[in-house]
Every structure is written in C-alpha cells, then in structure tokens.
C-alpha cells in the first residue's frame, strides 16, 4: 500500500465531517496542512481563548514492547499522553496530528489496530485527528503525536504559580501504571517471549486494574477543567514521569519546596495487594512510577476543602497530600508519627523528612 | 545531561522573549504545552484567520545519512520541510514544536549543532520554536517537527481547486536537490565512508548549488503569499515528493488531468551540466526528484502573465509549464515539436504524450 492508501485505510470513516466541523476543522487529513478555525469559537461565538500546543513521542523498546502493549494500546496511549498535557494546563483538547515511523514488521493490519486505539482515545476525549506524516523506519516504531487545545486567556495553569503555604494535591492514586508494567513483565518472563498479553488474562487476579492503568491510561481532562474554573489552583502538572519528578518540576518552576506527607499519599488497594504479593515496597512505584496521568498541583490551602467537595460531587478523587514551604527548590517526603494538637497543647512533629531525588521514570 | 538540561543547552538564548511575544507566544518551551494567542492578531488587531497545522518527519537512513547531511543541515531541513507545507497553503508560518528521538551516537554537541540549524531556519522564516519532546532511540535519529501557520479564512490554497483550462505553473527549477544528493553519494563512494561533506567541498565544481539545494532548501513562503493574495490561484502543492507525484496529487484532488510541456520545464544550468557530466537524463531528476520545495499549482490562465510580472517584480522565478484538461485524473508529459500558429493557419501539434507514473521519491 502506498502512503495515501495506508492513511485512508487507517483513518477513513473514523470521524464524521460534522463531528470535525464542530471542532473548528475546515480541512483535516489530506492536504499540505490541516486548516482549523483560529477563532476557536464554541457555539459559533468567538471567545478570548489561547491555543495550547504539545507533542509527545512513544518509541518502541523505550516506552513499550510488544509484550507489554498491544498495537491498539500503543495508539491509544500515544494520544492519551498528549491529552494529559492539555489537561495539565487546565485546557480542553481539540486537534491532533500523528507522525508514525513504521518498521517493516508493522503490517497494514497492525497499523490499522494502532489507529483503532488512537481513534478510540480521540472519540473518548472529543479530539479531531486532522493530519500527520508517515515515514518508514529501519528500526523501531516511533509515534509522535501533536495536540492542540484551548484555555481561557490568562487562566492557563502553569508549573510556576505555586506559593509558600499552598496545599499540595493529587487527583488520583499513583504507581498503578508502573505496577501494571511490573505484572506484565513478570508474566512475560513466565511465558514465551513476544506473546501478547491483555488485561483479560489478568482477570480475577486483582492485577487487571493495574495492567489496564498501564495500557489504557485516562488523562484527567475534567479534573483539569474543575481546577481551572475554581480560580484557586496555583500550579499544575500531570504525573507522566513519576510523582517525585513532577513535584520537582513545580518546585523548580515556582522556586519553593514541596513537602509530601507519606501517610496522605493515596494508596490503591490493587497496588497494595500486588506489591505485598511480589514483596516490593509500593512507595517506590508511587514516587517514581510514571504514566499515571493524574494531576499534581498546589492551591490556596483555604479552598482545599471546597475543592474536595467539588470533585466529590463529580465523582472524582481528590487528595491533599502535603504543603509547600519556602526554601531551596526541592521535594521532601515526611513520614513517621505526627500527633494532632489537642486541648493539652500544640501539635508535635516527630517526622522523618527525606529529600526525594529528581530521578524520573525508566520503563525497562 | 538530563532531558531538561539538554533542551536548555539546545534552545536557551535562541529566540528573545519579545521576539516570541510578537508571534503571539505567551508561554514557549518549558511547561506541559505551549500557550499561544488564539486570536493570532497581527499588530494587536484580531483578524479572521485560520490556523494551519502540519507535521513532517525525517528519519536517519531513510531521509538522510551522515554522508549526505551534516547535523545542522538535518535540523535546518526538518523545519524547512514543514514551513514548505504552510507555504503550499498560501499561509504564514508561526510556531514549531520539535520531537527528537536521539540514539546514543548523537552526543550533546551533535544535537546542539542540529538545533543550530533548526534555529537558523526558524530565524530566517520568523518561526517561534515553542515546545517539543525528547526521547531516546535505540536505532536511528528521528526528528518530527510540527508547525502552525495562519491564512486568511476561506483563502487557503488547497490541492482540490484546479479547473479544466487552468495554467499549470511552478515557482522554480526542479530536480536540483536530487542531483545534489547524487553528487554527495558519488563523492561518498570516492571517499572514506562516514566522512562528512559540505557544499564548500564542491566549491568551484559547479555542483555546490545542487548540494546546497539538497542540504539547505528554501521553502517558498513569499511565493505562496503572492499566489494567495492574487486571488486567481486555484490549487497549490509544494514539490517535496517530486514534480510528477505532486502533479498527481492535484490531479486526483481536483479530478482532472495535468499536461506538462517538457520544453517549458525550467532547467537549471548547474543541473544540466552535472547531468551531462555523469551521463544521466536530467528529466528523471526533474520529474521524480523530491525536496525542491518550490510550489506547483494551477491558476486562471488569463491571469498567468500578470502573475509572472508580479513574481518578476519581487525577483522570484515563475514558469508556466502546462495546462489542465478534463478527463480521468492523471499527469501527462507532452514533448516533441509543436509549431505555433501563424498567419497561414492554426497551430499544429505533433507532440508525444507520455502518461507519468504516480511514483514518488526515494532517497537511497
């Protein structure tokens, strides 16, 4: 198949013309560039919005292997990772362009499955696929996805807005994706190399949720919008590279320290059970496991309870996990006993404070 | 160097804050996404413009080798190819995002040189680099660049607008890049493999212009703007994949035939000289050699002379090379004697007409 025939095979009849028009698409796949309405109106009314632009790349053997991700998972996750970047700005994702460098091993049918996953994610998050580029690759599959999104002008949630005394929050459990990857790699070692695994094969073991978290992550678009609308969120990041690493990015951009309270970190039941089963400290995955795509941020501590209520009303998790303080940029994990103050006197702290390293996430 | 340090090393102090602000950049490299002004105002005044989005990818050993492109050439050309897509819509390029998948052989210094070339191209065409993604690569270097641009709403120059009886034009000589690649590969065979070559080494041989055309192509942004402004250009494409292939794209999108007159195809002197020297028919390069990044299009034939005058005034080349006609989509090369009509009677045609294949451009 030539390039155009391939692209048609992957993309035709996926997103209707009307569906794309509602997203401002004037001309999608098939010309030199896509054409989208710069006014980016909603309901036909121009609004003072800004454009968000991001690109994220997945490389075979670096970010995934055939034994950890099916082709459709690769497509789904490549787009999901990008949508998560838009969510981390408090924005709404709109358009995507897909660049694939395809090695010979990827047959048209495999690529079709990859696009199945990509369009599944696009439909779920209302993203219009408007273009791309296809090249051959002598080595690994490389998928680079670019996304656009919009955000109300001046209301984008940057990493640099945190202030001392802010509450630090996270919008979901962390470490599940890394634990899921561990389960997939463990199963690979027990089986023939190269055999594909799916969450279904973990069904009933309690590990399917971890595998699903790794293969089909859910970017936190709604959570990002709630945080953007509330007006008291001061900094925001998505947890793509591990909680410690993302906290470091906020600390450095905002020039302060984040103190995370170990006891407040949300623990997933399936994560705890799997960690106990394989004899690994779940904290390692929670701090240094990437690709959970929940949001980590800071906000005015006075509004934290109200924010939790808003999230609760929407059925979304929200956890206060620490606070910010002045000082050299860094991230601290506080643990150990901490008695709340009562009538007899002030609170006493006998915390251990460990400086967390900046280290990011390595897949393999 | 970690990812952020690398990105700083490649990008810091390249484009001033004011320079980026004038291009609507609110937040460039360094957060989850870039933030750009969706109003895309020029001189602070909002105008009814549309956003153009395109991505183009270069893969080592598929699109270039160390013996044909220096690292800085790779960076320059990766962006230039994208800018050319914006030019082919009649638009103005604005922003770029850069995704690089970096194999171990690419030291920080080599990547720095790649970014030198990238920023050189960005400066030349006024493009703001606003983001990107960096991953490792176990195999080849992969550079995927995404660009945005703007075009006056409803005035974008698509491939699908050609009408029967249009004049077919091209905005410069074709085949030079492919001939330059041939010269580089010939020199590689004579030398030690892997040694880097530059246009300077061809200096005085007459081939340096061909090598330069291959390593440092000039996208035709100004030409695209002139065609967009004139109002009589009906279809447009950039010659990235060879004249025949691009003509086919217009033919299929517009559902008609393009008849190219061999005698009217612009021939570069350096191309003719080099072709004679190595005993190759230059027509092969002119029809099937890619990456010249001139523009191929069709326009109302009555306005063709006026358009030529406009281009002439700007010091830009412009050649009428054929016409469109009704029929099954296809591309024809007409050649042979053709006597102009004179007082004694109508013109007589004794042309050979060859159907050109759809075949695109292969580098190696």
XYZ file of C-alpha atoms in Angstrom:
728
model
C 0.000 0.000 0.000
C 1.279 3.479 -0.776
C 1.281 6.184 1.858
C -2.079 7.709 0.930
C -3.784 4.344 0.680
C -2.370 3.427 4.076
C -3.565 6.653 5.648
C -7.019 6.144 4.164
C -7.028 2.590 5.478
C -6.177 3.830 8.940
C -8.288 6.970 9.111
C -11.255 6.892 6.696
C -14.787 6.791 8.163
C -13.499 7.420 11.645
C -14.675 10.893 12.448
C -17.636 12.333 10.535
C -17.392 15.642 8.739
C -19.968 17.274 11.022
C -18.175 15.989 14.075
C -14.927 17.582 12.931
C -16.667 20.811 11.864
C -17.957 21.292 15.377
C -14.307 21.290 16.451
C -13.443 24.078 14.057
C -11.896 21.776 11.444
C -12.159 23.311 7.982
C -9.820 20.845 6.303
C -8.494 17.761 8.031
C -6.286 14.979 6.729
C -5.320 15.112 3.070
C -3.683 18.398 2.140
C -0.363 20.043 2.958
C -1.639 21.146 6.353
C -4.812 20.988 8.348
C -6.961 24.123 8.438
C -8.744 24.905 11.670
C -10.679 27.961 12.752
C -8.306 30.234 14.598
C -11.201 31.933 16.385
C -11.798 28.580 18.063
C -15.337 29.525 18.820
C -17.647 27.421 20.919
C -21.247 27.509 19.732
C -20.177 29.885 16.999
C -19.205 32.642 19.424
C -15.585 33.804 19.437
C -14.099 33.816 22.920
C -10.803 35.118 24.266
C -9.041 31.803 24.316
C -5.472 30.797 23.831
C -4.116 27.908 21.903
C -2.182 25.146 23.667
C 0.335 23.119 21.651
C 2.181 19.988 22.751
C 3.934 16.967 21.293
C 4.692 13.625 22.916
C 6.548 10.685 21.422
C 6.489 6.946 22.080
C 9.392 4.796 20.909
C 9.254 1.008 20.747
C 11.630 -0.684 23.208
C 11.978 2.624 25.095
C 8.342 3.238 26.087
C 6.728 -0.058 25.211
C 7.347 -3.579 23.941
C 5.056 -5.979 22.165
C 4.890 -7.968 25.377
C 3.581 -5.010 27.391
C 1.349 -3.169 24.920
C -0.882 -4.380 22.107
C -0.795 -2.285 18.950
C -4.147 -0.667 19.789
C -2.846 0.210 23.255
C 0.150 1.976 21.691
C -2.165 4.142 19.596
C -4.492 4.866 22.498
C -1.717 5.758 24.901
C 0.235 7.904 22.427
C -2.751 10.231 22.171
C -3.722 9.925 25.843
C -0.268 11.112 26.948
C -0.718 14.244 24.845
C -4.241 14.934 26.035
C -2.847 14.718 29.551
C -0.525 17.631 28.768
C -3.536 19.741 27.760
C -5.336 18.653 30.955
C -2.302 19.752 32.980
C -2.805 23.299 31.683
C -6.488 23.307 32.615
C -7.372 23.225 28.914
C -9.680 21.392 26.539
C -8.035 19.179 23.894
C -9.136 19.886 20.325
C -6.974 18.586 17.467
C -4.204 16.052 16.925
C -1.606 15.312 14.243
C 0.023 11.895 14.126
C 3.529 11.170 12.854
C 4.374 7.468 12.546
C 7.715 5.986 11.507
C 6.846 2.425 10.599
C 9.281 -0.530 10.564
C 8.657 -3.444 8.193
C 7.337 -5.671 11.000
C 4.281 -3.447 11.318
C 1.899 -4.793 8.683
C -1.024 -2.683 7.435
C -3.259 -4.697 9.757
C -1.121 -3.957 12.803
C -1.015 -0.268 11.921
C -4.760 -0.345 11.464
C -5.079 -1.670 15.017
C -2.788 1.071 16.254
C -5.113 3.626 14.654
C -8.129 1.786 16.144
C -6.739 2.585 19.591
C -5.826 6.122 18.589
C -9.335 6.883 17.360
C -10.871 5.207 20.390
C -9.000 7.670 22.587
C -9.854 10.552 20.221
C -13.556 9.745 20.424
C -13.485 9.442 24.179
C -11.927 12.879 24.588
C -13.519 14.619 21.596
C -10.248 15.174 19.755
C -10.235 15.669 15.955
C -7.379 13.906 14.141
C -6.509 16.480 11.470
C -3.245 15.363 9.915
C 0.018 13.538 10.183
C 3.038 12.169 8.421
C 4.029 8.600 7.609
C 7.595 7.501 7.014
C 9.301 4.152 7.037
C 11.640 3.250 9.867
C 14.571 0.861 9.620
C 14.438 0.240 13.370
C 11.676 0.790 15.891
C 8.164 2.114 15.640
C 8.099 5.801 16.599
C 4.765 7.536 17.191
C 4.878 11.309 17.707
C 1.512 12.921 18.409
C 0.957 16.683 18.460
C -2.156 18.092 20.116
C -3.807 21.473 20.242
C -6.166 22.644 22.913
C -7.695 25.841 24.180
C -7.743 27.557 27.511
C -9.281 30.811 28.702
C -6.691 33.559 28.182
C -4.664 34.224 31.310
C -6.155 31.225 33.113
C -3.696 28.540 31.964
C -2.346 26.538 34.920
C 1.440 26.699 34.774
C 4.037 24.925 36.893
C 5.411 28.207 38.121
C 2.479 29.633 40.106
C 2.844 27.827 43.454
C 3.228 29.963 46.601
C 4.578 29.026 50.045
C 1.791 27.658 52.240
C -0.150 26.173 49.325
C -1.815 22.815 49.780
C -0.343 20.113 47.521
C -2.926 17.834 45.936
C -3.141 14.898 43.580
C -6.264 13.851 41.643
C -5.867 10.087 41.909
C -3.749 7.164 43.032
C -0.203 6.964 41.719
C 2.043 3.976 40.970
C -0.600 1.779 39.361
C 0.790 2.057 35.837
C 4.300 1.089 36.987
C 2.922 -1.834 38.995
C 0.921 -2.905 35.930
C 4.088 -2.837 33.859
C 5.809 -4.948 36.522
C 2.986 -7.501 36.331
C 3.206 -7.591 32.525
C 6.969 -8.096 32.566
C 6.650 -10.803 35.249
C 4.087 -12.636 33.119
C 6.344 -12.245 30.077
C 9.175 -13.980 31.910
C 6.858 -16.900 32.707
C 5.624 -17.208 29.140
C 7.141 -17.361 25.716
C 8.753 -14.077 24.845
C 6.760 -11.965 22.411
C 3.359 -13.365 23.290
C 0.843 -10.600 23.714
C -0.940 -10.032 26.975
C -4.140 -8.238 27.731
C -5.927 -7.147 30.895
C -8.377 -10.007 30.348
C -5.621 -12.516 31.039
C -5.172 -10.984 34.471
C -8.891 -11.132 35.136
C -9.743 -12.324 38.608
C -6.181 -11.914 39.828
C -6.782 -8.332 41.024
C -3.971 -7.213 38.750
C -6.135 -6.399 35.741
C -6.740 -2.876 37.063
C -3.001 -2.252 37.233
C -2.456 -3.610 33.709
C -5.356 -1.502 32.463
C -3.856 1.568 34.138
C -0.646 0.917 32.209
C -2.180 0.104 28.823
C -5.192 2.438 28.791
C -4.478 5.466 30.969
C -7.177 8.108 31.429
C -5.948 11.679 31.110
C -7.600 13.958 33.672
C -9.279 16.498 31.413
C -12.357 17.003 33.607
C -10.220 17.389 36.736
C -8.071 19.967 34.950
C -11.147 21.946 33.930
C -12.504 21.931 37.507
C -9.166 23.191 38.793
C -9.000 25.846 36.100
C -12.537 27.040 36.847
C -12.144 27.201 40.617
C -9.626 30.028 40.422
C -7.585 28.976 43.447
C -5.351 26.396 41.798
C -1.881 27.940 41.534
C 0.244 25.319 39.795
C -0.425 22.102 37.940
C 1.432 19.204 36.325
C 0.428 15.788 35.059
C 2.109 12.730 36.519
C 3.719 11.337 33.382
C 7.213 10.904 34.759
C 6.546 9.953 38.405
C 5.235 11.887 41.410
C 8.693 12.874 42.684
C 9.839 14.113 39.290
C 6.670 16.132 38.663
C 6.818 17.624 42.165
C 10.397 18.646 41.416
C 9.262 20.417 38.251
C 6.758 22.507 40.230
C 9.359 23.143 42.950
C 11.929 24.398 40.459
C 9.491 26.414 38.344
C 7.916 28.021 41.455
C 11.188 28.289 43.437
C 9.976 26.603 46.632
C 9.792 23.236 48.381
C 7.029 20.656 48.232
C 6.597 18.592 51.401
C 4.666 15.414 50.690
C 3.185 13.559 53.656
C 3.686 9.842 53.148
C 0.620 8.944 55.201
C -1.588 11.108 52.963
C -0.495 9.618 49.634
C -3.471 7.748 48.145
C -2.884 4.003 48.037
C -4.757 1.854 45.594
C -5.957 -1.458 47.059
C -4.889 -3.388 43.973
C -1.459 -1.770 44.106
C -1.003 -2.629 47.785
C -2.121 -6.231 47.211
C 0.167 -6.744 44.235
C 3.129 -5.090 45.991
C 2.658 -7.404 49.009
C 2.404 -10.426 46.705
C 5.679 -9.684 44.913
C 7.454 -8.291 48.001
C 8.104 -4.799 46.671
C 7.680 -1.537 48.604
C 4.714 0.151 46.851
C 6.209 3.550 47.722
C 8.850 3.064 45.030
C 6.138 2.796 42.383
C 4.111 5.621 43.939
C 7.024 8.067 43.916
C 8.970 7.010 40.839
C 6.492 5.134 38.652
C 5.358 7.191 35.661
C 2.378 7.408 33.318
C -0.444 7.593 35.832
C -1.657 10.798 34.172
C -3.366 12.059 37.311
C -2.771 15.730 38.097
C -0.418 17.040 40.777
C -0.720 20.666 41.807
C -0.865 23.263 44.505
C -3.685 25.564 45.585
C -4.711 28.082 48.181
C -4.997 25.867 51.277
C -8.112 27.702 52.457
C -10.014 26.471 49.425
C -8.841 22.851 49.627
C -11.930 21.513 51.414
C -14.230 23.262 48.946
C -12.260 21.789 46.059
C -12.538 18.315 47.519
C -16.310 18.793 47.718
C -16.483 19.892 44.079
C -14.514 16.816 42.986
C -16.630 14.585 45.215
C -19.784 15.917 43.599
C -18.406 14.954 40.181
C -17.390 11.533 41.428
C -13.696 12.303 41.008
C -10.969 11.572 43.569
C -9.027 14.439 45.164
C -6.345 14.107 47.834
C -4.444 16.738 49.790
C -1.004 15.170 50.185
C 1.175 17.941 51.599
C 2.092 21.575 51.510
C 4.616 23.970 50.062
C 7.206 25.899 52.026
C 9.864 28.496 51.295
C 13.393 27.331 50.626
C 15.780 25.982 48.051
C 13.733 24.171 45.396
C 13.269 20.548 46.369
C 10.848 17.827 47.322
C 10.620 16.258 50.762
C 8.806 13.135 51.887
C 7.642 13.498 55.503
C 6.796 10.316 57.347
C 6.590 8.858 60.820
C 4.297 9.722 63.723
C 2.626 13.090 63.881
C 0.195 13.798 66.715
C -2.513 16.353 66.097
C -2.681 19.191 68.578
C -5.406 18.831 71.197
C -6.555 20.677 74.294
C -3.358 19.908 76.204
C -1.002 21.697 73.774
C 0.211 22.298 70.252
C 0.772 19.504 67.745
C 4.060 17.657 67.989
C 6.012 16.530 64.970
C 8.443 13.648 65.136
C 8.581 13.294 61.368
C 11.349 11.816 59.359
C 11.990 14.071 56.389
C 13.657 12.526 53.365
C 14.809 14.609 50.405
C 13.413 12.986 47.277
C 15.675 12.673 44.263
C 14.814 14.256 40.940
C 15.084 10.889 39.216
C 12.435 10.208 36.566
C 10.821 7.091 35.239
C 12.538 4.382 33.225
C 10.328 1.780 31.623
C 12.735 -1.120 31.180
C 22.736 15.611 30.755
C 19.104 15.100 31.755
C 16.293 15.990 29.377
C 15.686 19.500 30.669
C 19.375 20.346 30.735
C 19.685 19.063 27.174
C 16.732 21.124 25.993
C 18.168 24.207 27.674
C 21.525 23.505 26.047
C 19.866 23.281 22.649
C 17.327 26.086 22.930
C 18.292 28.712 25.533
C 19.141 32.232 24.323
C 17.967 31.452 20.820
C 14.818 33.477 20.412
C 14.271 36.505 22.651
C 11.125 36.852 24.738
C 10.000 39.931 22.815
C 10.613 38.219 19.517
C 8.368 35.333 20.561
C 5.736 37.664 22.041
C 5.330 39.354 18.691
C 4.364 35.921 17.346
C 1.639 35.506 19.930
C 3.690 33.242 22.194
C 2.501 33.541 25.784
C 4.435 30.542 27.078
C 7.007 28.711 24.988
C 9.254 25.805 25.865
C 9.174 24.585 29.464
C 5.649 23.670 30.563
C 3.212 20.915 29.669
C 2.214 22.704 26.483
C 2.985 25.909 24.709
C 0.447 28.728 25.053
C -0.109 30.932 22.034
C -2.689 33.610 21.374
C -5.594 32.004 19.560
C -6.669 35.372 18.149
C -3.382 35.318 16.228
C -3.515 39.045 15.830
C -1.076 40.951 13.701
C -0.235 44.360 15.150
C -2.585 43.599 18.015
C -5.672 43.528 15.791
C -7.659 40.318 15.593
C -8.283 39.195 12.042
C -10.421 36.412 10.604
C -7.620 33.942 10.118
C -7.473 30.228 10.245
C -4.857 28.059 11.802
C -2.760 25.704 9.670
C -1.261 22.620 11.315
C 1.253 20.214 9.801
C 3.872 17.673 10.851
C 6.814 16.319 8.893
C 9.317 13.699 9.974
C 12.911 12.950 8.998
C 14.384 9.530 9.756
C 18.097 8.784 9.596
C 18.996 6.306 6.826
C 15.573 6.897 5.210
C 15.772 10.657 4.536
C 19.412 11.384 5.225
C 22.749 9.860 6.135
C 25.759 11.349 7.842
C 27.499 11.352 4.483
C 24.793 13.477 2.853
C 23.726 15.838 5.633
C 25.631 17.479 8.464
C 23.803 17.588 11.792
C 22.985 21.273 11.336
C 21.580 20.535 7.884
C 19.260 17.909 9.380
C 17.864 20.466 11.836
C 17.517 23.158 9.170
C 15.826 20.887 6.660
C 13.452 19.261 9.176
C 11.932 22.679 9.861
C 12.189 23.879 6.248
C 10.149 20.910 5.017
C 7.374 21.877 7.416
C 7.456 25.551 6.547
C 7.082 24.479 2.936
C 3.758 22.826 3.814
C 2.498 26.141 5.213
C 3.756 27.925 2.076
C 1.836 25.419 -0.041
C -1.395 26.599 1.588
C -0.581 30.254 0.937
C -0.046 30.775 4.671
C 2.457 32.365 7.017
C 4.395 30.009 9.326
C 4.233 30.918 13.006
C 5.184 28.274 15.571
C 7.009 24.954 15.681
C 7.294 22.023 18.081
C 10.224 19.640 17.794
C 10.182 15.963 18.745
C 13.579 14.259 18.651
C 14.287 10.574 19.318
C 18.004 10.517 19.958
C 20.294 7.479 19.548
C 23.441 7.183 21.689
C 25.711 8.213 18.777
C 24.260 11.707 18.899
C 26.330 13.456 21.541
C 25.064 16.664 23.177
C 27.391 18.578 20.861
C 25.947 16.952 17.757
C 22.398 17.630 18.947
C 23.417 21.201 19.668
C 24.511 21.525 16.047
C 21.220 20.046 14.893
C 19.434 22.751 16.883
C 21.821 25.374 15.447
C 20.475 24.542 12.008
C 16.899 24.375 13.248
C 17.091 27.840 14.786
C 18.863 29.213 11.739
C 15.871 28.182 9.652
C 13.455 29.454 12.321
C 15.116 32.866 12.315
C 15.094 33.064 8.555
C 11.372 32.397 8.352
C 10.286 34.064 11.601
C 9.105 30.864 13.246
C 8.877 30.625 17.047
C 10.043 27.289 18.484
C 7.537 26.790 21.302
C 7.947 23.231 22.502
C 8.906 19.668 21.853
C 9.645 16.274 23.269
C 12.904 14.406 23.685
C 13.165 10.653 23.915
C 16.000 8.223 23.483
C 16.129 5.994 20.428
C 17.767 2.583 20.240
C 18.132 2.923 16.477
C 18.073 5.945 14.212
C 17.638 9.631 14.827
C 14.016 10.629 14.223
C 13.091 14.316 14.016
C 9.369 15.123 13.840
C 8.566 18.826 13.522
C 5.051 20.242 13.848
C 4.317 23.741 12.565
C 1.436 26.124 12.864
C 0.668 28.926 10.481
C -2.169 31.254 9.621
C -4.056 32.004 6.475
C -6.922 34.355 5.690
C -10.152 32.447 6.271
C -11.522 30.912 3.075
C -8.391 31.816 1.123
C -6.281 28.720 1.841
C -4.861 27.211 -1.361
C -5.926 23.564 -1.481
C -4.971 20.844 -3.920
C -8.560 20.378 -4.921
C -9.377 23.713 -6.554
C -7.968 23.253 -10.079
C -10.347 23.660 -13.056
C -10.005 22.449 -16.654
C -8.180 25.029 -18.764
C -6.059 26.296 -15.854
C -2.444 27.175 -16.486
C -0.014 24.923 -14.586
C 2.921 26.746 -13.042
C 5.983 26.056 -10.936
C 7.861 28.661 -8.890
C 11.411 27.443 -9.528
C 13.651 24.804 -11.040
C 13.099 21.203 -10.010
C 15.497 18.284 -9.693
C 18.373 20.178 -8.096
C 18.026 18.571 -4.685
C 18.033 15.055 -6.152
C 21.062 15.896 -8.302
C 22.806 17.307 -5.225
C 22.111 14.072 -3.389
C 23.558 12.154 -6.342
C 26.717 14.278 -6.179
C 27.037 13.691 -2.418
C 26.615 9.933 -2.791
C 29.122 9.861 -5.658
C 31.643 11.722 -3.545
C 30.945 9.362 -0.638
C 31.820 6.382 -2.813
C 35.145 8.009 -3.678
C 35.975 8.822 -0.086
C 36.036 7.026 3.201
C 32.515 6.138 4.256
C 31.096 8.313 7.005
C 33.209 11.364 6.260
C 31.090 14.483 6.251
C 30.745 16.622 3.194
C 29.718 20.216 2.807
C 28.865 22.489 -0.098
C 32.284 24.133 0.369
C 33.986 20.938 -0.762
C 32.158 21.200 -4.044
C 33.141 24.826 -4.452
C 34.260 25.682 -7.951
C 32.911 22.427 -9.369
C 29.525 23.952 -10.199
C 27.929 21.298 -8.050
C 27.864 23.312 -4.848
C 24.496 24.824 -5.798
C 22.997 21.368 -6.167
C 24.439 20.215 -2.852
C 23.169 23.390 -1.214
C 19.714 22.804 -2.710
C 19.724 19.377 -1.083
C 21.116 20.362 2.303
C 19.579 23.819 2.767
C 16.324 24.038 0.819
C 14.389 27.306 0.800
C 10.659 26.913 1.331
C 8.653 29.264 -0.878
C 6.761 31.268 1.707
C 6.845 34.567 -0.197
C 5.742 32.874 -3.412
C 2.849 31.233 -1.565
C 1.744 34.579 -0.165
C 1.832 36.212 -3.610
C -0.275 33.389 -5.017
C -2.709 33.612 -2.124
C -3.067 37.376 -2.494
C -3.586 37.369 -6.270
C -6.901 35.547 -5.991
C -6.585 33.618 -9.245
C -4.509 30.701 -7.993
C -6.820 27.688 -7.841
C -4.659 24.856 -6.487
C -1.245 24.597 -4.891
C 1.220 21.976 -3.671
C 4.852 22.043 -2.645
C 7.322 19.845 -4.504
C 8.519 17.686 -1.626
C 8.000 14.319 -3.282
C 8.828 15.066 -6.936
C 7.037 17.071 -9.659
C 5.173 14.061 -11.075
C 3.944 12.916 -7.683
C 2.786 16.418 -6.652
C 1.056 16.926 -10.006
C -0.736 13.626 -9.428
C -1.958 14.860 -6.051
C -3.519 17.951 -7.646
C -4.956 15.823 -10.478
C -6.610 13.398 -8.067
C -7.828 16.027 -5.606
C -9.225 18.204 -8.447
C -10.399 15.273 -10.614
C -8.709 16.342 -13.854
C -5.526 15.901 -15.882
C -2.348 17.968 -15.785
C -0.482 18.201 -19.078
C 3.117 19.272 -18.521
C 5.043 20.546 -21.542
C 8.573 19.157 -21.387
C 10.026 22.111 -23.298
C 8.618 24.538 -20.713
C 10.041 22.821 -17.625
C 12.653 25.129 -16.106
C 16.157 23.688 -16.379
C 18.855 24.783 -14.007
C 22.242 25.308 -15.658
C 24.083 23.548 -12.849
C 21.683 20.615 -13.068
C 22.154 20.315 -16.845
C 25.940 20.493 -16.524
C 26.105 17.892 -13.770
C 23.670 15.578 -15.581
C 25.810 15.768 -18.726
C 28.953 15.085 -16.705
C 27.574 11.938 -15.084
C 25.590 10.834 -18.141
C 22.137 10.877 -16.574
C 18.950 12.212 -18.160
C 18.139 15.318 -16.097
C 14.444 14.753 -16.757
C 14.471 11.819 -14.314
C 15.558 14.151 -11.500
C 13.205 16.911 -12.650
C 10.144 14.660 -12.614
C 10.917 12.259 -9.796
C 13.475 14.007 -7.606
C 11.964 15.349 -4.384
C 12.644 18.054 -1.808
C 12.958 21.049 -4.091
C 10.265 22.834 -2.083
C 9.221 25.060 -4.959
C 5.472 25.393 -5.464
C 3.456 23.668 -8.163
C -0.066 24.890 -8.846
C -2.746 25.876 -11.273
C -4.360 29.229 -11.933
C -6.752 31.057 -14.214
C -4.761 31.094 -17.457
C -5.876 34.643 -18.266
C -4.011 35.933 -15.226
C -0.815 33.972 -15.839
C 1.097 36.796 -17.495
C 0.137 39.219 -14.747
C 1.302 36.717 -12.135
C 4.622 36.310 -13.888
C 5.042 40.092 -13.772
C 4.267 40.183 -10.033
C 6.863 37.470 -9.375
C 9.370 39.211 -11.628
C 8.952 42.431 -9.672
C 9.795 40.552 -6.463
C 12.789 38.882 -8.073
C 11.185 35.447 -7.872
C 11.059 32.866 -10.674
C 7.726 31.797 -12.133
C 7.202 29.370 -15.009
C 4.071 28.309 -16.862
C 4.740 24.650 -17.626
C 1.443 23.316 -18.961
C -2.293 23.264 -18.612
C -5.113 21.241 -17.130
C -7.750 19.364 -19.081
C -10.830 17.317 -18.321
C -10.515 13.570 -18.001
C -9.603 10.710 -15.725
C -7.169 12.044 -13.104
C -3.627 11.724 -14.385
C -0.459 13.535 -15.405
C 0.861 13.713 -18.950
C 4.250 14.852 -20.225
C 3.912 16.390 -23.687
C 7.072 16.683 -25.760
C 8.267 16.882 -29.332
C 7.780 19.580 -31.968
C 4.934 21.988 -31.649
C 4.634 24.795 -34.206
C 2.907 27.948 -33.058
C 0.002 29.061 -35.189
C 0.854 31.864 -37.616
C -0.872 33.732 -40.388
C -1.049 30.658 -42.600
C -3.188 28.589 -40.233
C -3.801 27.172 -36.779
C -1.041 25.693 -34.617
C -0.119 22.111 -35.349
C 0.736 19.641 -32.616
C 2.898 16.630 -33.264
C 3.518 16.035 -29.569
C 4.397 12.791 -27.925
C 2.260 12.411 -24.823
C 3.568 10.152 -22.086
C 1.484 9.253 -19.039
C 3.616 9.934 -15.973
C 3.593 7.405 -13.170
C 2.499 8.298 -9.666
C 5.802 7.097 -8.266
C 7.279 9.246 -5.503
C 10.784 9.988 -4.341
C 13.138 7.509 -2.726
C 16.308 8.895 -1.209
C 18.585 5.873 -1.197
